[in-house]
Amino acid sequence: MSERFLDLGNGFWNIRGNLRIGGVLNVGTHCSLVRLSSGGFAFLDSYSLDDDTAAQVMAITDRGRAVRAILNLHPFHTLHCGPMHRMFPQARLFGSQRHHRKWPDLPWQPQPVEAPEVAGQFPDLRFSLPDGIDYICQNERVHAGSLLAYHPASGSLHVDDTLNVLPLPGLLRRLTGMPQVTFHPTLGKALQDRPGAARDFRDWALRIAGDWAESKAVCAAHSATLPIRPGSFADHIRKALRRVEKTLIRFEEKRR
């Protein structure tokens, strides 16, 4: 599958890439490019661009010299950090503590990417770390936690794993009852082992549903970029919550 460079408008591009499990099954991945109002550009997540996509990026970013930062948002998306840094060596490199451990020789910024101090450096974006679930799970098969980034100017939401997009045809979706946007299937294992964790996760989800109500696109890592009607994001989140409600209730009952 060829890469796709999607222009979502107002200085936001989503790059749909390839990720093959065992060298066979292509589950896809992504990164996004954002034009900063202060000048320059920032990448959300790292990806090894193919020649055609790299040429498009270089044409926009003064041959890469205008890329100011690379923000690696998902602690378990680490494969492409080295190649991305080599392509844009002048860009400040941000990541979680797990990124630092996986690539100890890269020139990481001292603050972890999820720190409020980092968010303050990028006023064109809104960041949110889900409440009630672990950002970096000890079980490395659990990837539900990630740092979400919303770009108000374009209405684009960049998310790794916490939210998934199911690009099912309308008829099949109606027959199966599956929503277009879902939470990651490992959510139940990512919840923090304490009373109130499930409630905190629900509250967080409803909070971003309101704060980012004008979202126009959900860019999810291993599935698709989904255009949505402005004002419909809250409905997508409520449907996703209903789908995991039994999981949240079971979790709460065990910790009363």
PDB file of C-alpha atoms in Angstrom:
ATOM      1  CA  MET A   1       0.000   0.000   0.000  1.00  0.00           C
ATOM      2  CA  SER A   2       1.431   3.370  -1.001  1.00  0.00           C
ATOM      3  CA  GLU A   3       1.747   6.193   1.489  1.00  0.00           C
ATOM      4  CA  ARG A   4      -0.774   9.025   1.354  1.00  0.00           C
ATOM      5  CA  PHE A   5      -0.118  12.674   2.145  1.00  0.00           C
ATOM      6  CA  LEU A   6      -3.477  14.152   3.148  1.00  0.00           C
ATOM      7  CA  ASP A   7      -3.953  17.918   3.243  1.00  0.00           C
ATOM      8  CA  LEU A   8      -6.637  18.551   5.889  1.00  0.00           C
ATOM      9  CA  GLY A   9      -6.446  22.307   5.517  1.00  0.00           C
ATOM     10  CA  ASN A  10      -5.229  25.310   7.505  1.00  0.00           C
ATOM     11  CA  GLY A  11      -1.712  23.975   7.941  1.00  0.00           C
ATOM     12  CA  PHE A  12      -2.347  20.349   8.904  1.00  0.00           C
ATOM     13  CA  TRP A  13      -1.284  17.289   6.924  1.00  0.00           C
ATOM     14  CA  ASN A  14      -1.752  13.631   7.906  1.00  0.00           C
ATOM     15  CA  ILE A  15       0.639  11.054   6.457  1.00  0.00           C
ATOM     16  CA  ARG A  16      -0.768   7.534   6.174  1.00  0.00           C
ATOM     17  CA  GLY A  17       2.100   5.056   6.313  1.00  0.00           C
ATOM     18  CA  ASN A  18       2.793   1.345   6.458  1.00  0.00           C
ATOM     19  CA  LEU A  19       3.567  -0.908   9.410  1.00  0.00           C
ATOM     20  CA  ARG A  20       3.872  -4.625   8.739  1.00  0.00           C
ATOM     21  CA  ILE A  21       3.553  -7.104  11.593  1.00  0.00           C
ATOM     22  CA  GLY A  22       5.928  -9.988  11.049  1.00  0.00           C
ATOM     23  CA  GLY A  23       6.734  -8.477   7.681  1.00  0.00           C
ATOM     24  CA  VAL A  24       3.317  -9.558   6.343  1.00  0.00           C
ATOM     25  CA  LEU A  25       0.199  -7.973   7.867  1.00  0.00           C
ATOM     26  CA  ASN A  26       0.055  -4.244   7.156  1.00  0.00           C
ATOM     27  CA  VAL A  27      -1.730  -2.556  10.087  1.00  0.00           C
ATOM     28  CA  GLY A  28      -0.677   0.916   8.987  1.00  0.00           C
ATOM     29  CA  THR A  29       0.644   3.837  10.995  1.00  0.00           C
ATOM     30  CA  HIS A  30       0.831   7.599  10.634  1.00  0.00           C
ATOM     31  CA  CYS A  31       2.368  10.914  11.519  1.00  0.00           C
ATOM     32  CA  SER A  32       1.155  14.476  10.991  1.00  0.00           C
ATOM     33  CA  LEU A  33       2.780  17.727   9.929  1.00  0.00           C
ATOM     34  CA  VAL A  34       1.601  21.019  11.435  1.00  0.00           C
ATOM     35  CA  ARG A  35       2.402  24.557  10.334  1.00  0.00           C
ATOM     36  CA  LEU A  36       3.129  26.678  13.410  1.00  0.00           C
ATOM     37  CA  SER A  37       1.821  30.227  13.624  1.00  0.00           C
ATOM     38  CA  SER A  38       5.166  31.240  15.145  1.00  0.00           C
ATOM     39  CA  GLY A  39       6.944  30.078  11.987  1.00  0.00           C
ATOM     40  CA  GLY A  40       8.174  26.662  10.963  1.00  0.00           C
ATOM     41  CA  PHE A  41       6.583  23.249  11.332  1.00  0.00           C
ATOM     42  CA  ALA A  42       6.242  20.409  13.832  1.00  0.00           C
ATOM     43  CA  PHE A  43       5.724  16.707  13.314  1.00  0.00           C
ATOM     44  CA  LEU A  44       3.367  14.699  15.485  1.00  0.00           C
ATOM     45  CA  ASP A  45       5.002  11.264  15.800  1.00  0.00           C
ATOM     46  CA  SER A  46       7.834   9.819  13.743  1.00  0.00           C
ATOM     47  CA  TYR A  47       7.690   7.892  10.504  1.00  0.00           C
ATOM     48  CA  SER A  48      10.267   6.902   7.862  1.00  0.00           C
ATOM     49  CA  LEU A  49       8.944   8.753   4.817  1.00  0.00           C
ATOM     50  CA  ASP A  50       9.203   7.187   1.381  1.00  0.00           C
ATOM     51  CA  ASP A  51      10.765   9.199  -1.449  1.00  0.00           C
ATOM     52  CA  ASP A  52       7.505  10.602  -2.841  1.00  0.00           C
ATOM     53  CA  THR A  53       6.156  11.687   0.552  1.00  0.00           C
ATOM     54  CA  ALA A  54       9.533  13.076   1.589  1.00  0.00           C
ATOM     55  CA  ALA A  55       9.618  15.192  -1.575  1.00  0.00           C
ATOM     56  CA  GLN A  56       6.214  16.680  -0.746  1.00  0.00           C
ATOM     57  CA  VAL A  57       7.284  17.414   2.833  1.00  0.00           C
ATOM     58  CA  MET A  58      10.548  18.972   1.688  1.00  0.00           C
ATOM     59  CA  ALA A  59       8.706  21.224  -0.769  1.00  0.00           C
ATOM     60  CA  ILE A  60       6.537  22.604   2.039  1.00  0.00           C
ATOM     61  CA  THR A  61       9.246  22.897   4.718  1.00  0.00           C
ATOM     62  CA  ASP A  62      12.129  24.589   2.855  1.00  0.00           C
ATOM     63  CA  ARG A  63      13.820  21.224   2.208  1.00  0.00           C
ATOM     64  CA  GLY A  64      13.210  20.236   5.823  1.00  0.00           C
ATOM     65  CA  ARG A  65      15.023  23.188   7.334  1.00  0.00           C
ATOM     66  CA  ALA A  66      11.774  24.713   8.647  1.00  0.00           C
ATOM     67  CA  VAL A  67      10.874  21.657  10.772  1.00  0.00           C
ATOM     68  CA  ARG A  68      11.274  22.945  14.327  1.00  0.00           C
ATOM     69  CA  ALA A  69      10.162  19.960  16.414  1.00  0.00           C
ATOM     70  CA  ILE A  70       9.193  16.289  16.387  1.00  0.00           C
ATOM     71  CA  LEU A  71       6.746  15.317  19.128  1.00  0.00           C
ATOM     72  CA  ASN A  72       6.519  11.560  19.687  1.00  0.00           C
ATOM     73  CA  LEU A  73       3.154  11.144  21.398  1.00  0.00           C
ATOM     74  CA  HIS A  74       2.711   7.387  21.876  1.00  0.00           C
ATOM     75  CA  PRO A  75       5.240   5.668  24.172  1.00  0.00           C
ATOM     76  CA  PHE A  76       5.012   2.425  22.175  1.00  0.00           C
ATOM     77  CA  HIS A  77       5.498   4.029  18.755  1.00  0.00           C
ATOM     78  CA  THR A  78       9.279   4.045  18.721  1.00  0.00           C
ATOM     79  CA  LEU A  79      10.429   2.304  15.511  1.00  0.00           C
ATOM     80  CA  HIS A  80      10.935   5.442  13.424  1.00  0.00           C
ATOM     81  CA  CYS A  81      12.475   7.881  15.925  1.00  0.00           C
ATOM     82  CA  GLY A  82      16.032   7.399  14.660  1.00  0.00           C
ATOM     83  CA  PRO A  83      15.274   7.760  10.929  1.00  0.00           C
ATOM     84  CA  MET A  84      13.051  10.790  11.575  1.00  0.00           C
ATOM     85  CA  HIS A  85      15.787  12.509  13.572  1.00  0.00           C
ATOM     86  CA  ARG A  86      18.329  11.807  10.835  1.00  0.00           C
ATOM     87  CA  MET A  87      16.007  13.347   8.233  1.00  0.00           C
ATOM     88  CA  PHE A  88      15.415  16.487  10.348  1.00  0.00           C
ATOM     89  CA  PRO A  89      18.473  16.705  12.643  1.00  0.00           C
ATOM     90  CA  GLN A  90      17.877  20.355  13.589  1.00  0.00           C
ATOM     91  CA  ALA A  91      14.368  19.672  14.955  1.00  0.00           C
ATOM     92  CA  ARG A  92      13.936  19.520  18.717  1.00  0.00           C
ATOM     93  CA  LEU A  93      13.067  15.960  19.661  1.00  0.00           C
ATOM     94  CA  PHE A  94      10.385  15.256  22.267  1.00  0.00           C
ATOM     95  CA  GLY A  95       9.245  11.892  23.587  1.00  0.00           C
ATOM     96  CA  SER A  96       8.094   9.933  26.620  1.00  0.00           C
ATOM     97  CA  GLN A  97      10.462   8.273  29.057  1.00  0.00           C
ATOM     98  CA  ARG A  98      10.021   5.059  27.080  1.00  0.00           C
ATOM     99  CA  HIS A  99      11.212   6.803  23.914  1.00  0.00           C
ATOM    100  CA  HIS A 100      14.266   7.946  25.842  1.00  0.00           C
ATOM    101  CA  ARG A 101      14.973   4.378  26.987  1.00  0.00           C
ATOM    102  CA  LYS A 102      14.523   2.890  23.523  1.00  0.00           C
ATOM    103  CA  TRP A 103      16.722   5.477  21.795  1.00  0.00           C
ATOM    104  CA  PRO A 104      19.175   6.605  24.507  1.00  0.00           C
ATOM    105  CA  ASP A 105      21.638   8.097  22.013  1.00  0.00           C
ATOM    106  CA  LEU A 106      19.193  10.564  20.456  1.00  0.00           C
ATOM    107  CA  PRO A 107      19.282  14.231  21.608  1.00  0.00           C
ATOM    108  CA  TRP A 108      15.976  14.249  23.485  1.00  0.00           C
ATOM    109  CA  GLN A 109      14.641  17.403  25.087  1.00  0.00           C
ATOM    110  CA  PRO A 110      14.759  17.004  28.883  1.00  0.00           C
ATOM    111  CA  GLN A 111      11.011  17.445  29.456  1.00  0.00           C
ATOM    112  CA  PRO A 112       8.841  14.442  28.577  1.00  0.00           C
ATOM    113  CA  VAL A 113       6.441  15.115  25.729  1.00  0.00           C
ATOM    114  CA  GLU A 114       3.401  14.840  28.017  1.00  0.00           C
ATOM    115  CA  ALA A 115       4.648  17.596  30.368  1.00  0.00           C
ATOM    116  CA  PRO A 116       2.547  20.794  30.550  1.00  0.00           C
ATOM    117  CA  GLU A 117       5.704  22.802  29.856  1.00  0.00           C
ATOM    118  CA  VAL A 118       5.933  21.180  26.427  1.00  0.00           C
ATOM    119  CA  ALA A 119       2.286  21.872  25.594  1.00  0.00           C
ATOM    120  CA  GLY A 120       2.905  25.531  26.402  1.00  0.00           C
ATOM    121  CA  GLN A 121       5.518  25.711  23.656  1.00  0.00           C
ATOM    122  CA  PHE A 122       2.979  24.760  20.963  1.00  0.00           C
ATOM    123  CA  PRO A 123      -0.052  27.059  21.343  1.00  0.00           C
ATOM    124  CA  ASP A 124      -1.433  25.983  17.942  1.00  0.00           C
ATOM    125  CA  LEU A 125      -2.209  22.576  19.449  1.00  0.00           C
ATOM    126  CA  ARG A 126      -4.291  21.280  22.345  1.00  0.00           C
ATOM    127  CA  PHE A 127      -2.996  18.185  24.119  1.00  0.00           C
ATOM    128  CA  SER A 128      -4.830  15.735  26.345  1.00  0.00           C
ATOM    129  CA  LEU A 129      -3.609  12.728  28.325  1.00  0.00           C
ATOM    130  CA  PRO A 130      -6.462  10.348  29.229  1.00  0.00           C
ATOM    131  CA  ASP A 131      -7.352  10.155  32.909  1.00  0.00           C
ATOM    132  CA  GLY A 132      -7.792   6.804  34.595  1.00  0.00           C
ATOM    133  CA  ILE A 133      -5.493   4.772  32.331  1.00  0.00           C
ATOM    134  CA  ASP A 134      -1.734   4.299  32.313  1.00  0.00           C
ATOM    135  CA  TYR A 135       0.199   6.263  29.719  1.00  0.00           C
ATOM    136  CA  ILE A 136       3.026   3.709  29.780  1.00  0.00           C
ATOM    137  CA  CYS A 137       1.707   0.300  30.793  1.00  0.00           C
ATOM    138  CA  GLN A 138       4.006  -2.261  32.355  1.00  0.00           C
ATOM    139  CA  ASN A 139       2.360  -4.812  30.063  1.00  0.00           C
ATOM    140  CA  GLU A 140       3.921  -3.795  26.753  1.00  0.00           C
ATOM    141  CA  ARG A 141       1.063  -5.346  24.786  1.00  0.00           C
ATOM    142  CA  VAL A 142      -1.338  -2.729  26.181  1.00  0.00           C
ATOM    143  CA  HIS A 143      -1.267   0.379  23.995  1.00  0.00           C
ATOM    144  CA  ALA A 144      -4.487   2.187  24.947  1.00  0.00           C
ATOM    145  CA  GLY A 145      -2.690   5.142  26.515  1.00  0.00           C
ATOM    146  CA  SER A 146      -1.417   7.977  24.330  1.00  0.00           C
ATOM    147  CA  LEU A 147      -1.145  11.743  24.233  1.00  0.00           C
ATOM    148  CA  LEU A 148      -3.843  13.162  21.935  1.00  0.00           C
ATOM    149  CA  ALA A 149      -3.223  16.337  19.928  1.00  0.00           C
ATOM    150  CA  TYR A 150      -5.977  18.556  18.512  1.00  0.00           C
ATOM    151  CA  HIS A 151      -5.372  21.299  15.940  1.00  0.00           C
ATOM    152  CA  PRO A 152      -8.216  23.823  16.254  1.00  0.00           C
ATOM    153  CA  ALA A 153      -7.381  25.711  13.052  1.00  0.00           C
ATOM    154  CA  SER A 154      -8.108  22.651  10.897  1.00  0.00           C
ATOM    155  CA  GLY A 155     -10.335  20.745  13.315  1.00  0.00           C
ATOM    156  CA  SER A 156      -7.976  17.756  13.045  1.00  0.00           C
ATOM    157  CA  LEU A 157      -7.469  15.318  15.912  1.00  0.00           C
ATOM    158  CA  HIS A 158      -4.276  13.245  15.829  1.00  0.00           C
ATOM    159  CA  VAL A 159      -4.529  10.131  18.006  1.00  0.00           C
ATOM    160  CA  ASP A 160      -2.449   6.974  18.390  1.00  0.00           C
ATOM    161  CA  ASP A 161      -4.343   3.905  19.561  1.00  0.00           C
ATOM    162  CA  THR A 162      -6.534   5.450  22.301  1.00  0.00           C
ATOM    163  CA  LEU A 163      -9.170   5.972  19.621  1.00  0.00           C
ATOM    164  CA  ASN A 164      -9.526   3.705  16.598  1.00  0.00           C
ATOM    165  CA  VAL A 165     -11.416   4.374  13.384  1.00  0.00           C
ATOM    166  CA  LEU A 166     -13.395   1.518  11.855  1.00  0.00           C
ATOM    167  CA  PRO A 167     -13.820   2.351   8.147  1.00  0.00           C
ATOM    168  CA  LEU A 168     -16.738  -0.030   7.631  1.00  0.00           C
ATOM    169  CA  PRO A 169     -19.226   0.544   4.792  1.00  0.00           C
ATOM    170  CA  GLY A 170     -22.476   2.091   6.034  1.00  0.00           C
ATOM    171  CA  LEU A 171     -24.605  -1.011   5.484  1.00  0.00           C
ATOM    172  CA  LEU A 172     -22.163  -3.322   7.257  1.00  0.00           C
ATOM    173  CA  ARG A 173     -21.833  -0.864  10.140  1.00  0.00           C
ATOM    174  CA  ARG A 174     -25.595  -0.739  10.558  1.00  0.00           C
ATOM    175  CA  LEU A 175     -25.871  -4.536  10.446  1.00  0.00           C
ATOM    176  CA  THR A 176     -23.119  -5.038  13.039  1.00  0.00           C
ATOM    177  CA  GLY A 177     -23.962  -2.028  15.202  1.00  0.00           C
ATOM    178  CA  MET A 178     -20.292  -1.041  15.205  1.00  0.00           C
ATOM    179  CA  PRO A 179     -19.566   2.672  15.651  1.00  0.00           C
ATOM    180  CA  GLN A 180     -17.107   4.469  13.384  1.00  0.00           C
ATOM    181  CA  VAL A 181     -14.908   5.504  16.315  1.00  0.00           C
ATOM    182  CA  THR A 182     -13.999   3.109  19.124  1.00  0.00           C
ATOM    183  CA  PHE A 183     -11.640   2.968  22.075  1.00  0.00           C
ATOM    184  CA  HIS A 184      -8.638   0.671  21.907  1.00  0.00           C
ATOM    185  CA  PRO A 185      -9.485  -2.989  22.634  1.00  0.00           C
ATOM    186  CA  THR A 186      -6.929  -3.116  25.481  1.00  0.00           C
ATOM    187  CA  LEU A 187      -8.673  -0.306  27.394  1.00  0.00           C
ATOM    188  CA  GLY A 188      -9.796  -2.664  30.176  1.00  0.00           C
ATOM    189  CA  LYS A 189      -6.190  -3.705  30.824  1.00  0.00           C
ATOM    190  CA  ALA A 190      -4.946  -0.113  30.752  1.00  0.00           C
ATOM    191  CA  LEU A 191      -7.225   1.171  33.517  1.00  0.00           C
ATOM    192  CA  GLN A 192      -5.302   2.081  36.654  1.00  0.00           C
ATOM    193  CA  ASP A 193      -5.793  -0.432  39.451  1.00  0.00           C
ATOM    194  CA  ARG A 194      -7.630   1.884  41.843  1.00  0.00           C
ATOM    195  CA  PRO A 195     -11.201   2.886  42.703  1.00  0.00           C
ATOM    196  CA  GLY A 196     -12.462   5.686  40.496  1.00  0.00           C
ATOM    197  CA  ALA A 197     -10.238   4.944  37.494  1.00  0.00           C
ATOM    198  CA  ALA A 198     -13.144   3.993  35.234  1.00  0.00           C
ATOM    199  CA  ARG A 199     -15.108   7.083  36.312  1.00  0.00           C
ATOM    200  CA  ASP A 200     -12.098   9.282  35.621  1.00  0.00           C
ATOM    201  CA  PHE A 201     -11.738   7.799  32.150  1.00  0.00           C
ATOM    202  CA  ARG A 202     -15.427   8.412  31.382  1.00  0.00           C
ATOM    203  CA  ASP A 203     -15.179  11.997  32.616  1.00  0.00           C
ATOM    204  CA  TRP A 204     -12.075  12.598  30.500  1.00  0.00           C
ATOM    205  CA  ALA A 205     -13.738  11.218  27.368  1.00  0.00           C
ATOM    206  CA  LEU A 206     -16.789  13.429  27.851  1.00  0.00           C
ATOM    207  CA  ARG A 207     -14.536  16.409  28.507  1.00  0.00           C
ATOM    208  CA  ILE A 208     -12.694  16.115  25.181  1.00  0.00           C
ATOM    209  CA  ALA A 209     -16.057  15.463  23.504  1.00  0.00           C
ATOM    210  CA  GLY A 210     -17.071  18.950  24.608  1.00  0.00           C
ATOM    211  CA  ASP A 211     -13.737  20.728  24.296  1.00  0.00           C
ATOM    212  CA  TRP A 212     -13.088  19.428  20.783  1.00  0.00           C
ATOM    213  CA  ALA A 213     -16.697  19.403  19.587  1.00  0.00           C
ATOM    214  CA  GLU A 214     -15.794  21.160  16.340  1.00  0.00           C
ATOM    215  CA  SER A 215     -13.440  18.387  15.190  1.00  0.00           C
ATOM    216  CA  LYS A 216     -13.624  17.762  11.443  1.00  0.00           C
ATOM    217  CA  ALA A 217     -11.280  14.778  11.140  1.00  0.00           C
ATOM    218  CA  VAL A 218     -10.079  11.959  13.396  1.00  0.00           C
ATOM    219  CA  CYS A 219      -6.616  10.771  12.329  1.00  0.00           C
ATOM    220  CA  ALA A 220      -6.057   7.379  13.976  1.00  0.00           C
ATOM    221  CA  ALA A 221      -2.769   5.524  13.738  1.00  0.00           C
ATOM    222  CA  HIS A 222      -3.568   1.965  12.694  1.00  0.00           C
ATOM    223  CA  SER A 223      -6.854   2.453  10.893  1.00  0.00           C
ATOM    224  CA  ALA A 224      -7.763   5.557   8.914  1.00  0.00           C
ATOM    225  CA  THR A 225      -8.384   9.268   8.779  1.00  0.00           C
ATOM    226  CA  LEU A 226     -12.112   9.815   9.230  1.00  0.00           C
ATOM    227  CA  PRO A 227     -13.746  13.084   8.087  1.00  0.00           C
ATOM    228  CA  ILE A 228     -16.630  13.910  10.422  1.00  0.00           C
ATOM    229  CA  ARG A 229     -19.340  16.536  10.447  1.00  0.00           C
ATOM    230  CA  PRO A 230     -18.463  19.509  12.698  1.00  0.00           C
ATOM    231  CA  GLY A 231     -20.431  19.135  15.904  1.00  0.00           C
ATOM    232  CA  SER A 232     -20.660  15.331  15.645  1.00  0.00           C
ATOM    233  CA  PHE A 233     -17.515  14.469  17.609  1.00  0.00           C
ATOM    234  CA  ALA A 234     -19.358  14.312  20.931  1.00  0.00           C
ATOM    235  CA  ASP A 235     -21.785  11.795  19.456  1.00  0.00           C
ATOM    236  CA  HIS A 236     -18.895   9.641  18.225  1.00  0.00           C
ATOM    237  CA  ILE A 237     -17.357   9.663  21.709  1.00  0.00           C
ATOM    238  CA  ARG A 238     -20.647   8.845  23.426  1.00  0.00           C
ATOM    239  CA  LYS A 239     -21.154   5.877  21.088  1.00  0.00           C
ATOM    240  CA  ALA A 240     -17.603   4.698  21.768  1.00  0.00           C
ATOM    241  CA  LEU A 241     -18.233   4.967  25.508  1.00  0.00           C
ATOM    242  CA  ARG A 242     -21.431   2.939  25.253  1.00  0.00           C
ATOM    243  CA  ARG A 243     -19.497   0.183  23.537  1.00  0.00           C
ATOM    244  CA  VAL A 244     -17.014  -0.086  26.463  1.00  0.00           C
ATOM    245  CA  GLU A 245     -19.513   0.576  29.265  1.00  0.00           C
ATOM    246  CA  LYS A 246     -19.722  -3.092  30.309  1.00  0.00           C
ATOM    247  CA  THR A 247     -15.941  -3.188  30.606  1.00  0.00           C
ATOM    248  CA  LEU A 248     -15.929  -0.055  32.759  1.00  0.00           C
ATOM    249  CA  ILE A 249     -18.748  -1.343  34.990  1.00  0.00           C
ATOM    250  CA  ARG A 250     -17.022  -4.714  35.538  1.00  0.00           C
ATOM    251  CA  PHE A 251     -13.847  -2.882  36.471  1.00  0.00           C
ATOM    252  CA  GLU A 252     -15.696  -0.679  38.969  1.00  0.00           C
ATOM    253  CA  GLU A 253     -17.551  -3.594  40.590  1.00  0.00           C
ATOM    254  CA  LYS A 254     -14.279  -5.402  41.317  1.00  0.00           C
ATOM    255  CA  ARG A 255     -12.863  -2.368  43.125  1.00  0.00           C
ATOM    256  CA  ARG A 256     -15.729  -1.354  45.380  1.00  0.00           C
TER     257      ARG A 256
END
